[in-house]
CSV table of C-alpha atoms in Angstrom, one decimal:
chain,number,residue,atom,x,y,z
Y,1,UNK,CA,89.0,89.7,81.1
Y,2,UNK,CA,92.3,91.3,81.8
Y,3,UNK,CA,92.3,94.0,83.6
Y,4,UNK,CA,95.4,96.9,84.4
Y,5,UNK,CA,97.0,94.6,86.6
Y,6,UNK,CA,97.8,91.7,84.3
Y,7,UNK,CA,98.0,94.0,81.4
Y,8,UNK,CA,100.7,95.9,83.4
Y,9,UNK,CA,102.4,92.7,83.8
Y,10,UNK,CA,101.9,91.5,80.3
Y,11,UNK,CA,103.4,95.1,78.8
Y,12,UNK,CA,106.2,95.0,81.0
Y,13,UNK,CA,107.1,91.2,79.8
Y,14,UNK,CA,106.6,92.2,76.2
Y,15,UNK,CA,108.8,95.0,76.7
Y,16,UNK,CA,111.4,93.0,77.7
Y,17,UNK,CA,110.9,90.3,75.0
Y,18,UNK,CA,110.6,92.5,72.0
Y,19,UNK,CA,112.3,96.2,72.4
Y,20,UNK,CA,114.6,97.2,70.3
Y,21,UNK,CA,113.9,94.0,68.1
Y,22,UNK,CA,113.1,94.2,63.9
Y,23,UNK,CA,108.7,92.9,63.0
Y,24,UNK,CA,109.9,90.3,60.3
Y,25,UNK,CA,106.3,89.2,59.8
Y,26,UNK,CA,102.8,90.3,60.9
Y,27,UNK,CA,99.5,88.3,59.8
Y,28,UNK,CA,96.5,89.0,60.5
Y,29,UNK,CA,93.9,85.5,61.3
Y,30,UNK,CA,90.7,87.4,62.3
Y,31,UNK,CA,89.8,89.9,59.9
Y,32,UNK,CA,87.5,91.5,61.9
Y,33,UNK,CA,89.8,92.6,65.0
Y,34,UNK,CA,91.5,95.1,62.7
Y,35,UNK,CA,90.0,98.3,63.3
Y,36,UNK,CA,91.8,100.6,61.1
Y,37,UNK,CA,93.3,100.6,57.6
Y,38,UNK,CA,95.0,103.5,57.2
Y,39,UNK,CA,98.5,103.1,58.2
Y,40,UNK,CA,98.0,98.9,56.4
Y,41,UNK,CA,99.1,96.9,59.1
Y,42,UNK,CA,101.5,95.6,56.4
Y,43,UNK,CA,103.5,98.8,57.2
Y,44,UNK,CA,105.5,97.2,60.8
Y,45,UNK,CA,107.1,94.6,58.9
Y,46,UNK,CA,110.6,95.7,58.9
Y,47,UNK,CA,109.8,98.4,61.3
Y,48,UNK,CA,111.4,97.7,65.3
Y,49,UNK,CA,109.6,98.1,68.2
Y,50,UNK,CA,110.7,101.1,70.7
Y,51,UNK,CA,108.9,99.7,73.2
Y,52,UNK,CA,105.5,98.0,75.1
Y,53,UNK,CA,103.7,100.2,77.3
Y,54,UNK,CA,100.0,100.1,79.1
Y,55,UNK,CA,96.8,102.5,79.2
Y,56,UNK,CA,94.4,101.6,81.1
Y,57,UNK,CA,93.8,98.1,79.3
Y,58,UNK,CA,95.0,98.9,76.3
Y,59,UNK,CA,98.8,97.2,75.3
Y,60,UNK,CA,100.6,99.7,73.5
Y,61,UNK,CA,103.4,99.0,70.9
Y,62,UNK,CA,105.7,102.0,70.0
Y,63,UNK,CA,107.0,101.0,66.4
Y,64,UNK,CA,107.7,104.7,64.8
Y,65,UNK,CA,106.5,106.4,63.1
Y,66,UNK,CA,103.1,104.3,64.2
Y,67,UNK,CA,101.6,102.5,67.2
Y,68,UNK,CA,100.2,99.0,67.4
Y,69,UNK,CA,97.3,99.3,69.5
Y,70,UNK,CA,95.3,96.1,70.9
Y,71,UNK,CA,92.4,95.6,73.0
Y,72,UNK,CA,92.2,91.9,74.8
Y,73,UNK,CA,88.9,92.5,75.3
Y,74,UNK,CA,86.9,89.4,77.5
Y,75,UNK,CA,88.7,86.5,76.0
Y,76,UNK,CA,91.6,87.3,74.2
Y,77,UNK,CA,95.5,87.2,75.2
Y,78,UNK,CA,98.6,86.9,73.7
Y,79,UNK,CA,101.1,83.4,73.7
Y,80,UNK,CA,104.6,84.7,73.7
Y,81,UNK,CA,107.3,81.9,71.4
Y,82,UNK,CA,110.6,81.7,72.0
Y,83,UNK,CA,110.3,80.1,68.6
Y,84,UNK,CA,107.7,80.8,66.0
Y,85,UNK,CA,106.0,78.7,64.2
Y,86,UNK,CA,107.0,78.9,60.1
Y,87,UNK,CA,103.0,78.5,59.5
Y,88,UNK,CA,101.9,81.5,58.8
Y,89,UNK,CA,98.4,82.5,60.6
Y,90,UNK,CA,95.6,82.1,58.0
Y,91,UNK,CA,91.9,83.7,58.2
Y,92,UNK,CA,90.0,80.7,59.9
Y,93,UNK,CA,87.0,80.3,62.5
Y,94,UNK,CA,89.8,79.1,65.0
Y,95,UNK,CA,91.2,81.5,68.4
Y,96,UNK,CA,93.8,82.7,66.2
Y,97,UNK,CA,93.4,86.7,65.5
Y,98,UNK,CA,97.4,88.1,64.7
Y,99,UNK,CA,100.7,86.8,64.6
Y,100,UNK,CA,103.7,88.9,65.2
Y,101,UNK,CA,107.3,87.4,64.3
Y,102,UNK,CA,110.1,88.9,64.9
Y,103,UNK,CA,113.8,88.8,63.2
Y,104,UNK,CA,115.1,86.1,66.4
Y,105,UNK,CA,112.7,84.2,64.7
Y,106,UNK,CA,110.8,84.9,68.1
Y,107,UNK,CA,107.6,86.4,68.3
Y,108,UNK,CA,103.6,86.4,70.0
Y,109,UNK,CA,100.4,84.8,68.7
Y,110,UNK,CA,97.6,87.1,69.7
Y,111,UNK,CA,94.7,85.0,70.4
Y,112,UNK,CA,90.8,85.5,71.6
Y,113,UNK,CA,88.9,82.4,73.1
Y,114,UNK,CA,84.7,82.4,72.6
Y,115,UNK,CA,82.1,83.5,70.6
Y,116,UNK,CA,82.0,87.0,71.2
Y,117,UNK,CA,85.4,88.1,69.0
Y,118,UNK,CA,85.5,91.5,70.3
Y,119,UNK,CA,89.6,91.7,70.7
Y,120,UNK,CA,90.9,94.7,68.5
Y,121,UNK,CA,93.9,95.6,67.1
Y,122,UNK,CA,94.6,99.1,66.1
Y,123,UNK,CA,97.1,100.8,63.7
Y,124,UNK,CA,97.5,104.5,64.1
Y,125,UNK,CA,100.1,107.9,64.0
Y,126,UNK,CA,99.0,108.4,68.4
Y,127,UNK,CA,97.7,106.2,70.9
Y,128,UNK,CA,94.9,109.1,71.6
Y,129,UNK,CA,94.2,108.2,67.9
Y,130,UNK,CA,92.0,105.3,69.2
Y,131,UNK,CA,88.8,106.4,70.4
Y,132,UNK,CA,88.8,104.3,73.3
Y,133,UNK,CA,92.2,105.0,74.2
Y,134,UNK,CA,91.6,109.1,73.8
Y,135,UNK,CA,88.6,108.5,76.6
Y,136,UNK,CA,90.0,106.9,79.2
Y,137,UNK,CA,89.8,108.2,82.6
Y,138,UNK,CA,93.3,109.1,85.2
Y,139,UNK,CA,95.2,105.6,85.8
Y,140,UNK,CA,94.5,104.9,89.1
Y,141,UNK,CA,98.4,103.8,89.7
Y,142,UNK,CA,99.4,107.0,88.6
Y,143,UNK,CA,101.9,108.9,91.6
Y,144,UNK,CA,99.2,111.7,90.2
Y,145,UNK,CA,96.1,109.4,91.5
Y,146,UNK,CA,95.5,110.6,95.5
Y,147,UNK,CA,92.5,110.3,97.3
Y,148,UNK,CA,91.1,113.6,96.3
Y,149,UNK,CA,91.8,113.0,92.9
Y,150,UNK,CA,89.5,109.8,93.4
Y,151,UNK,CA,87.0,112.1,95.4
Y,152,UNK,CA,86.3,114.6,92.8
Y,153,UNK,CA,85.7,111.5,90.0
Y,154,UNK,CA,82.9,110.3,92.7
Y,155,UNK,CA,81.5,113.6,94.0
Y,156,UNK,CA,78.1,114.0,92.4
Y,157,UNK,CA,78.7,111.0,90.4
Y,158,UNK,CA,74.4,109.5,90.1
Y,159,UNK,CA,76.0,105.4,89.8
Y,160,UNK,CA,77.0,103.1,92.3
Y,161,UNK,CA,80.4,102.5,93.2
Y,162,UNK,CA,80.5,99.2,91.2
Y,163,UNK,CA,79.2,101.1,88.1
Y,164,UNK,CA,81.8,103.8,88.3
Y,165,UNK,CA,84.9,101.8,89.0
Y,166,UNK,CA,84.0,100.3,86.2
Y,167,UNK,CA,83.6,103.1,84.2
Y,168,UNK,CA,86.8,103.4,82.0
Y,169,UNK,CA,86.2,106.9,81.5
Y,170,UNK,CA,85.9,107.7,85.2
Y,171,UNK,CA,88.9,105.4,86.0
Y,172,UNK,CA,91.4,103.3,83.2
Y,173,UNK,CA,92.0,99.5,83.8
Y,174,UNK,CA,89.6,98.7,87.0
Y,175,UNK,CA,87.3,96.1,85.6
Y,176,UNK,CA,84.6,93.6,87.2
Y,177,UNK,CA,87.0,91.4,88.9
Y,178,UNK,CA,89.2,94.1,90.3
Y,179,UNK,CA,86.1,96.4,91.4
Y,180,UNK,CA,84.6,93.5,93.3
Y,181,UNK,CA,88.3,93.2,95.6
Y,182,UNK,CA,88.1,96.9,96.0
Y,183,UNK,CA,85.4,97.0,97.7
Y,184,UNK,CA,85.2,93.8,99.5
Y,185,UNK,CA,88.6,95.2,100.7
Y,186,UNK,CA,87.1,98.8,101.5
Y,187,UNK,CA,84.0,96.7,103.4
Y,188,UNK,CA,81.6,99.1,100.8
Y,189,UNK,CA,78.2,97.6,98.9
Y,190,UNK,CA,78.4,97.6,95.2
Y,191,UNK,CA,75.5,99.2,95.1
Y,192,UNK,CA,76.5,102.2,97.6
Y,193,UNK,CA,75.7,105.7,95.9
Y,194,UNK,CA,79.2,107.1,94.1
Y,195,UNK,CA,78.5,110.6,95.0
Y,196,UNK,CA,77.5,110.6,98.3
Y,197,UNK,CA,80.7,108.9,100.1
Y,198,UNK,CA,81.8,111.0,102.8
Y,199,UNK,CA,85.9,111.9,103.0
Y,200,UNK,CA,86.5,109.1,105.5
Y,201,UNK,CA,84.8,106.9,103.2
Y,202,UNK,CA,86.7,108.2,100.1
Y,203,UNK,CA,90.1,107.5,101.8
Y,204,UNK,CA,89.0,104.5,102.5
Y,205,UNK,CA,88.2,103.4,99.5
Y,206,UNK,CA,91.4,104.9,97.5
Y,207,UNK,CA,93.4,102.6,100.1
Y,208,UNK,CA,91.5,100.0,99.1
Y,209,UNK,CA,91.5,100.3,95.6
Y,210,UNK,CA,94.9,101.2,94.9
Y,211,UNK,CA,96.4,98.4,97.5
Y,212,UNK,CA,95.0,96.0,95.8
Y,213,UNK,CA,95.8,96.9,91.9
Y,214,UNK,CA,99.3,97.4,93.2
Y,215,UNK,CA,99.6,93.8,95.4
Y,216,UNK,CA,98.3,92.3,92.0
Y,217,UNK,CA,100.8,93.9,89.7
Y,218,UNK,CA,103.4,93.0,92.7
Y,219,UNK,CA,102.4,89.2,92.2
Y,220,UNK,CA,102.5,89.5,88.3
Y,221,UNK,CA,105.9,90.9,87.8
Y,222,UNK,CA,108.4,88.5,86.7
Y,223,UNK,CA,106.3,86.1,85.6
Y,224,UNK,CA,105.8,84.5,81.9
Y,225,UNK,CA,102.5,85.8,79.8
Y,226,UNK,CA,101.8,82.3,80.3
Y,227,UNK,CA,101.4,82.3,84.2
Y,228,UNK,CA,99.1,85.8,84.3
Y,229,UNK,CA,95.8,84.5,84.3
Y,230,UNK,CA,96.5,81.6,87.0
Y,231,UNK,CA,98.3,84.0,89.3
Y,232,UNK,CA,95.5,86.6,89.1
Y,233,UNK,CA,92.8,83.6,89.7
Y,234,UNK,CA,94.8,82.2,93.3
Y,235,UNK,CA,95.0,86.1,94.2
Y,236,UNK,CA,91.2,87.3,94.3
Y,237,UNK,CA,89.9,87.1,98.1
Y,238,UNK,CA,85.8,87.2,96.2
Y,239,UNK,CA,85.6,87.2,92.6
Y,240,UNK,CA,84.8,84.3,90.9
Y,241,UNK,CA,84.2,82.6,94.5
Y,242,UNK,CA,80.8,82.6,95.5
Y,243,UNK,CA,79.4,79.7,97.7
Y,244,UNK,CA,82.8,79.8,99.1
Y,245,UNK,CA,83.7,81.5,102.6
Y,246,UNK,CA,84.9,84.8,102.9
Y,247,UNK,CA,88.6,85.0,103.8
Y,248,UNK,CA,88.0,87.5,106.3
Y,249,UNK,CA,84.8,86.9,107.9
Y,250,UNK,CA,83.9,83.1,107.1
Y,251,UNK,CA,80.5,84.3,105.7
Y,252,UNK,CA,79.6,83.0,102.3
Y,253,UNK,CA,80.1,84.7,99.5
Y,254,UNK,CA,77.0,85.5,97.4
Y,255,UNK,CA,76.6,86.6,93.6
Y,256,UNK,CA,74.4,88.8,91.8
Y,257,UNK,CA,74.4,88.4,87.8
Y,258,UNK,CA,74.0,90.2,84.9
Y,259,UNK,CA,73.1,89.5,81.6
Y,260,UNK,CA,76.7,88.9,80.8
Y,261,UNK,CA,78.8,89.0,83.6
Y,262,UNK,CA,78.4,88.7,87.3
Y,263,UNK,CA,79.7,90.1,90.9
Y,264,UNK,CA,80.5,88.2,94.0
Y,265,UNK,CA,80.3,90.4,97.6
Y,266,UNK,CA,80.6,89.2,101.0
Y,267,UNK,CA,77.3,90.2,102.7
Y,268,UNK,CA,78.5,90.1,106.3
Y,269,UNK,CA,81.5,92.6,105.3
Y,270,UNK,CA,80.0,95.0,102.7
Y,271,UNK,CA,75.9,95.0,103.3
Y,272,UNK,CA,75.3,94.6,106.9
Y,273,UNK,CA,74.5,91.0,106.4
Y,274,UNK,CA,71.6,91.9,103.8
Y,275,UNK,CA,72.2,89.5,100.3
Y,276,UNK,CA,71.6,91.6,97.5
Y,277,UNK,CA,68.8,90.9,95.4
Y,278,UNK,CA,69.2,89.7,91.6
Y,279,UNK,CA,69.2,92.5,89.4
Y,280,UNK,CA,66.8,90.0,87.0
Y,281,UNK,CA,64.6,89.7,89.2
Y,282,UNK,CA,63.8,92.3,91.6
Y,283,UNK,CA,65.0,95.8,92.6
Y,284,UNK,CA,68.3,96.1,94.0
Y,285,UNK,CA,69.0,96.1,97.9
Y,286,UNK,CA,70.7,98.8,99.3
């Protein structure tokens, strides 16, 4: 799933590509990603985009009086052309969700790989118009975002830490892969009770944390929509990486999986050397 860091990226590469440039053609392929009818998507054909911005994960496209809103969800992204297709995008059971064309003749195929088709595109009069948008927690890149901001989010909090970084209405854009380098970085268990982190442990943390989000977006400036996901896979020192060694300790790293998605941790660095027991099948180690 893309996460704030590769969203960042992509905004800031959209922005580039399509501010200031005339919608000569919009089509919508997956009927079902459209959240909203009222403004008709219809409506940004002749309209020109202001600009491409990011909350949280959200991509955000200014094109007044309205805002294109999408959500990438776990399998969607968006292929940028230098030179669109003339086929226009047709209602089918392929990846294919919307297709943006602008008056270059340049434009983006928004697309969403797997089963679960949960991408979304959103037309509204706000951003805060979207109900996910509207709940979304501080943006953890913020200049606003310090280490006691971060400590009041967690005080009293009853989750783990993985839970609540995760949480996009504690904190917008940290997702699975991104809250697993956190705190492999921050040497902290998954499973370590939010609310109870001492000051020391909350500084460390917010070091963590916000070091990493910003060496990703670092690495993923610049680059083509097309690069992003490769760039974000060579960067991650534990995600995705179990049976592998830990950069850092040589350890291996271990996994713990959900019913959809799963964590990887370094036992020797974050739990004292103590593996973390399968959440389907026993109780959780602390």
């Amino acid at each position: 799933m893309p996460e704030l860091p590769e969203v960042e990226a992509l905004a800031r590469f959209l922005d580039q590509k399509c501010a200031g440039k005339t919608i000569s053609r919009i089509e919508l392929a997956a009927l079902s990603a459209l959240k909203t009818y009222d403004p008709p998507i219809e409506s940004l054909r002749g309209s020109s985009i202001k600009g491409v911005s990011r909350r949280g994960k959200y991509l955000l496209f200014d094109v007044p009086p309205v805002w294109m809103v999408i959500h990438l969800a776990r399998g969607g992204w968006v292929q940028w052309r230098d030179s669109l297709t003339a086929t226009k995008a047709k209602p089918g059971r392929g990846p294919m969700a919307l297709r943006v064309g602008l008056e270059d003749r340049s434009g983006f195929d928004v697309t969403e790989q797997g089963t679960e088709k949960r991408l979304a595109v959103w037309i509204a009069r706000s951003p805060s118009d979207v109900e996910g948008v509207a709940r979304l927690g501080p943006d953890p890149l913020d200049p606003s975002f310090d280490a006691a901001t971060l400590g009041s989010l967690l005080a009293g909090h009853p989750g783990n830490l993985k839970t609540v970084l995760t949480d996009q209405s504690v904190i917008a854009g940290v997702g699975n892969a991104y809250s697993d380098e956190a705190l492999h970085a921050a040497k902290m268990s998954p499973y370590k009770p939010a609310g109870k982190l001492t000051d020391a442990e909350v500084a460390i943390l917010y070091e963590a944390l916000v070091g990493v989000l910003r060496d990703a977006v670092d690495r993923s400036l610049g680059l083509p929509a097309s690069g992003l996901k490769s760039e974000k896979k060579s960067g991650l020192s534990v995600h995705g990486r179990a049976g592998q060694p830990c950069p850092v300790c040589g350890d291996t790293i271990r996994e713990v999986s959900f019913s959809t998605k799963s964590m990887q941790y370094c036992p020797k660095c974050q739990t004292g050397g103590k593996p973390l027991a399968d959440r389907r099948l026993s109780r959780l180690l602390k």
